[in-house]
mmCIF file of C-alpha atoms in Angstrom:
data_model
loop_
_atom_site.group_PDB
_atom_site.id
_atom_site.type_symbol
_atom_site.label_atom_id
_atom_site.label_comp_id
_atom_site.label_asym_id
_atom_site.label_seq_id
_atom_site.Cartn_x
_atom_site.Cartn_y
_atom_site.Cartn_z
ATOM 1 C CA MET K 1 -23.277 29.528 14.509
ATOM 2 C CA ALA K 2 -23.785 26.080 12.987
ATOM 3 C CA GLY K 3 -22.203 27.270 9.718
ATOM 4 C CA ARG K 4 -19.199 28.669 11.585
ATOM 5 C CA SER K 5 -18.711 25.461 13.579
ATOM 6 C CA ALA K 6 -18.910 23.368 10.377
ATOM 7 C CA ALA K 7 -16.302 25.616 8.756
ATOM 8 C CA LEU K 8 -14.025 25.250 11.772
ATOM 9 C CA ASN K 9 -14.566 21.488 11.715
ATOM 10 C CA SER K 10 -13.642 21.170 8.046
ATOM 11 C CA ARG K 11 -10.491 23.254 8.573
ATOM 12 C CA ALA K 12 -9.492 21.007 11.470
ATOM 13 C CA VAL K 13 -10.114 17.819 9.487
ATOM 14 C CA ALA K 14 -7.752 18.604 6.616
ATOM 15 C CA PRO K 15 -4.620 19.151 8.753
ATOM 16 C CA ALA K 16 -5.492 16.102 10.856
ATOM 17 C CA ALA K 17 -5.829 13.977 7.736
ATOM 18 C CA LEU K 18 -2.546 15.282 6.377
ATOM 19 C CA LEU K 19 -0.772 14.576 9.652
ATOM 20 C CA LEU K 20 -2.233 11.096 9.935
ATOM 21 C CA CYS K 21 -1.457 10.055 6.408
ATOM 22 C CA SER K 22 0.504 12.539 4.382
ATOM 23 C CA ALA K 23 2.328 9.592 2.883
ATOM 24 C CA PHE K 24 1.719 6.043 1.857
ATOM 25 C CA SER K 25 3.999 4.303 4.263
ATOM 26 C CA LEU K 26 5.286 0.859 4.904
ATOM 27 C CA PRO K 27 4.191 -0.886 8.088
ATOM 28 C CA ALA K 28 5.845 0.579 11.172
ATOM 29 C CA ALA K 29 7.505 -2.687 12.196
ATOM 30 C CA ASP K 30 11.266 -2.991 11.685
ATOM 31 C CA SER K 31 10.665 -6.127 9.645
ATOM 32 C CA ALA K 32 7.489 -6.784 7.652
ATOM 33 C CA ILE K 33 6.091 -8.265 4.455
ATOM 34 C CA VAL K 34 4.335 -5.368 2.751
ATOM 35 C CA LYS K 35 2.951 -7.163 -0.275
ATOM 36 C CA PRO K 36 1.213 -9.500 -0.980
ATOM 37 C CA PRO K 37 -0.979 -9.619 2.122
ATOM 38 C CA ASP K 38 -1.461 -12.820 4.079
ATOM 39 C CA GLY K 39 -4.212 -15.009 2.630
ATOM 40 C CA ALA K 40 -4.496 -13.035 -0.627
ATOM 41 C CA TRP K 41 -5.732 -14.508 -3.881
ATOM 42 C CA LEU K 42 -3.807 -13.040 -6.812
ATOM 43 C CA PRO K 43 -5.432 -13.998 -10.119
ATOM 44 C CA GLY K 44 -2.154 -13.910 -12.082
ATOM 45 C CA THR K 45 1.087 -15.812 -11.615
ATOM 46 C CA SER K 46 3.381 -12.784 -11.827
ATOM 47 C CA VAL K 47 3.566 -11.664 -8.197
ATOM 48 C CA GLN K 48 5.167 -8.492 -6.885
ATOM 49 C CA ILE K 49 6.796 -8.993 -3.481
ATOM 50 C CA ILE K 50 7.799 -6.086 -1.259
ATOM 51 C CA ALA K 51 9.310 -6.499 2.204
ATOM 52 C CA LYS K 52 11.026 -4.291 4.745
ATOM 53 C CA GLY K 53 13.898 -5.371 6.971
ATOM 54 C CA GLU K 54 17.568 -4.610 7.511
ATOM 55 C CA SER K 55 19.874 -7.547 6.703
ATOM 56 C CA ALA K 56 16.795 -9.554 5.745
ATOM 57 C CA LYS K 57 16.469 -12.757 3.757
ATOM 58 C CA LEU K 58 13.373 -13.684 1.721
ATOM 59 C CA LEU K 59 12.308 -17.306 1.222
ATOM 60 C CA LEU K 60 9.586 -18.230 -1.253
ATOM 61 C CA ASP K 61 8.238 -21.753 -0.738
ATOM 62 C CA GLY K 62 11.324 -22.452 1.394
ATOM 63 C CA ASN K 63 13.823 -21.300 -1.260
ATOM 64 C CA PRO K 64 15.873 -18.081 -0.957
ATOM 65 C CA ILE K 65 15.003 -15.437 -3.541
ATOM 66 C CA GLU K 66 17.126 -12.542 -4.692
ATOM 67 C CA ALA K 67 15.430 -9.169 -4.461
ATOM 68 C CA GLU K 68 16.458 -5.694 -5.526
ATOM 69 C CA GLN K 69 17.008 -3.125 -2.805
ATOM 70 C CA PRO K 70 15.685 0.140 -4.232
ATOM 71 C CA PHE K 71 16.214 1.713 -0.772
ATOM 72 C CA PRO K 72 18.099 0.602 2.335
ATOM 73 C CA GLY K 73 16.140 -2.132 4.079
ATOM 74 C CA VAL K 74 13.492 -2.372 1.333
ATOM 75 C CA HIS K 75 13.366 -5.537 -0.789
ATOM 76 C CA ALA K 76 11.392 -5.792 -4.034
ATOM 77 C CA VAL K 77 11.063 -8.579 -6.586
ATOM 78 C CA THR K 78 8.520 -9.719 -9.158
ATOM 79 C CA ALA K 79 8.339 -13.506 -9.105
ATOM 80 C CA GLU K 80 6.886 -15.716 -11.841
ATOM 81 C CA LEU K 81 5.073 -18.530 -10.048
ATOM 82 C CA LEU K 82 3.132 -21.655 -10.880
ATOM 83 C CA PRO K 83 -0.573 -21.509 -9.981
ATOM 84 C CA GLY K 84 -1.166 -22.610 -6.394
ATOM 85 C CA THR K 85 -0.641 -21.705 -2.769
ATOM 86 C CA HIS K 86 2.747 -20.281 -1.806
ATOM 87 C CA SER K 87 4.539 -19.361 1.406
ATOM 88 C CA LEU K 88 6.695 -16.277 1.839
ATOM 89 C CA ARG K 89 9.041 -15.880 4.793
ATOM 90 C CA LEU K 90 11.086 -12.843 5.788
ATOM 91 C CA GLU K 91 13.935 -13.441 8.230
ATOM 92 C CA SER K 92 15.816 -10.529 9.751
ATOM 93 C CA PRO K 93 17.565 -9.684 13.036
ATOM 94 C CA ALA K 94 14.325 -7.863 14.027
ATOM 95 C CA GLY K 95 12.261 -11.045 13.694
ATOM 96 C CA VAL K 96 10.508 -13.427 11.332
ATOM 97 C CA SER K 97 7.344 -12.780 9.301
ATOM 98 C CA GLU K 98 5.576 -15.474 7.338
ATOM 99 C CA ILE K 99 2.512 -15.389 5.103
ATOM 100 C CA SER K 100 0.801 -17.578 2.539
ATOM 101 C CA PHE K 101 -1.035 -16.519 -0.614
ATOM 102 C CA HIS K 102 -2.582 -18.122 -3.671
ATOM 103 C CA SER K 103 -1.680 -17.168 -7.243
ATOM 104 C CA GLY K 104 -3.409 -18.044 -10.505
ATOM 105 C CA GLY K 105 -6.335 -20.336 -11.170
ATOM 106 C CA GLU K 106 -9.225 -20.828 -8.802
ATOM 107 C CA PRO K 107 -8.688 -19.676 -5.216
ATOM 108 C CA PRO K 108 -8.879 -22.082 -2.285
ATOM 109 C CA SER K 109 -12.019 -21.821 -0.142
ATOM 110 C CA ASP K 110 -10.184 -19.961 2.655
ATOM 111 C CA ALA K 111 -8.635 -17.289 0.370
ATOM 112 C CA SER K 112 -9.626 -13.659 0.779
ATOM 113 C CA GLU K 113 -11.206 -11.655 -2.035
ATOM 114 C CA GLN K 114 -9.271 -11.207 -5.284
ATOM 115 C CA TYR K 115 -6.359 -8.874 -4.602
ATOM 116 C CA ALA K 116 -5.871 -5.892 -6.923
ATOM 117 C CA ASP K 117 -2.184 -5.123 -7.286
ATOM 118 C CA HIS K 118 -1.182 -1.461 -7.279
ATOM 119 C CA PRO K 119 0.843 -0.030 -8.808
ATOM 120 C CA PRO K 120 1.370 -2.452 -11.701
ATOM 121 C CA SER K 121 4.586 -4.442 -11.303
ATOM 122 C CA GLN K 122 6.319 -2.575 -14.141
ATOM 123 C CA ILE K 123 6.214 0.647 -12.055
ATOM 124 C CA ALA K 124 9.409 0.911 -9.993
ATOM 125 C CA CYS K 125 9.322 1.734 -6.264
ATOM 126 C CA THR K 126 11.327 4.860 -7.051
ATOM 127 C CA HIS K 127 8.371 6.244 -9.043
ATOM 128 C CA CYS K 128 6.529 6.991 -5.772
ATOM 129 C CA HIS K 129 9.214 6.738 -3.085
ATOM 130 C CA GLY K 130 12.534 8.415 -2.428
ATOM 131 C CA LEU K 131 14.939 9.253 0.355
ATOM 132 C CA SER K 132 14.691 12.420 2.409
ATOM 133 C CA ARG K 133 17.735 14.647 2.878
ATOM 134 C CA ARG K 134 18.340 12.723 6.107
ATOM 135 C CA GLY K 135 18.297 9.405 4.219
ATOM 136 C CA ARG K 136 14.861 8.301 5.428
ATOM 137 C CA PHE K 137 12.551 6.324 3.160
ATOM 138 C CA ARG K 138 9.468 8.364 2.249
ATOM 139 C CA PHE K 139 6.606 8.826 -0.195
ATOM 140 C CA SER K 140 7.782 11.433 -2.678
ATOM 141 C CA GLY K 141 5.431 11.053 -5.603
ATOM 142 C CA GLY K 142 1.862 12.011 -5.752
ATOM 143 C CA CYS K 143 -1.087 10.012 -6.933
ATOM 144 C CA GLN K 144 -1.701 12.669 -9.563
ATOM 145 C CA SER K 145 1.627 11.848 -11.210
ATOM 146 C CA CYS K 146 -0.255 8.860 -12.719
ATOM 147 C CA HIS K 147 -3.912 9.644 -12.034
ATOM 148 C CA PRO K 148 -5.415 12.903 -13.352
ATOM 149 C CA LYS K 149 -7.072 15.074 -10.685
ATOM 150 C CA GLU K 150 -10.352 15.694 -12.488
ATOM 151 C CA PRO K 151 -11.894 12.199 -12.157
ATOM 152 C CA PHE K 152 -11.007 12.124 -8.449
ATOM 153 C CA ILE K 153 -12.481 15.544 -7.779
ATOM 154 C CA LYS K 154 -15.746 14.388 -9.400
ATOM 155 C CA THR K 155 -16.003 11.280 -7.192
ATOM 156 C CA HIS K 156 -14.861 12.826 -3.885
ATOM 157 C CA SER K 157 -16.501 15.518 -1.804
ATOM 158 C CA HIS K 158 -13.168 17.019 -0.772
ATOM 159 C CA GLU K 159 -11.113 19.964 -1.931
ATOM 160 C CA PRO K 160 -8.099 19.045 -4.105
ATOM 161 C CA HIS K 161 -5.585 19.822 -1.311
ATOM 162 C CA GLU K 162 -7.367 17.305 0.957
ATOM 163 C CA LEU K 163 -7.060 14.615 -1.710
ATOM 164 C CA ALA K 164 -3.276 14.773 -1.272
ATOM 165 C CA SER K 165 -3.681 12.427 1.712
ATOM 166 C CA CYS K 166 -5.067 9.537 -0.381
ATOM 167 C CA GLY K 167 -3.352 6.955 1.816
ATOM 168 C CA MET K 168 -5.690 7.632 4.671
ATOM 169 C CA CYS K 169 -8.479 5.791 2.805
ATOM 170 C CA HIS K 170 -6.711 3.948 -0.029
ATOM 171 C CA ASP K 171 -3.901 1.389 0.059
ATOM 172 C CA ALA K 172 -1.250 2.382 -2.455
ATOM 173 C CA HIS K 173 0.212 -1.131 -2.596
ATOM 174 C CA GLY K 174 -3.050 -2.890 -3.462
ATOM 175 C CA SER K 175 -6.182 -4.209 -1.824
ATOM 176 C CA ALA K 176 -8.945 -6.758 -2.105
ATOM 177 C CA ALA K 177 -11.493 -3.971 -1.542
ATOM 178 C CA ALA K 178 -13.088 -1.880 -4.295
ATOM 179 C CA GLN K 179 -11.192 1.318 -5.168
ATOM 180 C CA LEU K 180 -8.236 -0.008 -3.116
ATOM 181 C CA LEU K 181 -10.001 1.116 0.071
ATOM 182 C CA ARG K 182 -8.361 0.283 3.396
ATOM 183 C CA LEU K 183 -11.772 0.175 5.119
ATOM 184 C CA PRO K 184 -15.382 -0.002 3.942
ATOM 185 C CA LYS K 185 -16.431 3.424 2.616
ATOM 186 C CA GLU K 186 -18.612 4.276 5.631
ATOM 187 C CA GLN K 187 -15.773 3.508 8.054
ATOM 188 C CA ALA K 188 -13.190 5.317 5.922
ATOM 189 C CA CYS K 189 -15.245 8.522 5.997
ATOM 190 C CA LYS K 190 -15.742 8.258 9.756
ATOM 191 C CA GLN K 191 -11.999 8.513 10.340
ATOM 192 C CA CYS K 192 -12.459 12.281 10.016
ATOM 193 C CA HIS K 193 -16.208 12.861 9.911
ATOM 194 C CA ASN K 194 -18.678 12.093 12.732
#
């Protein structure tokens, strides 16, 4: 009976994981700064900025910046900055978001861990995202379009079809945690496993 209940459990986990995170998504808010995160320390001075907001305006250190709009309401720009602490503000009819981050050089004492940017700034948003037939922004790529399956299968205890929901544990836009984890490994596993 224990074997049967474990089999039923594992079959229930996969669909739940796929429903919870079948896509790497932007924050649910109507207006949000997606990247970089607040308080991040980015070791380089080339900084990728991604924000979400209809009719939004981005201000970097108080100055407006022009961003591409690869999709409606999505703003993306790679900015070349001087080393130091910077402020980023997003103003839209849905509200105002403001963060600060540090780029280049030594981080200030209150900075979070070093932030690993993902994907590299030369990869366009359209490599992983697209529009649905209804015109909705969505994840359309697959991690395996850049990362071969074999190394992941060796380091994960899941079947390949379960690895399709990478975003449940990993942050596709970057993280200060090892392996781009959203949570510490023990907590990440407990999202589905008791």
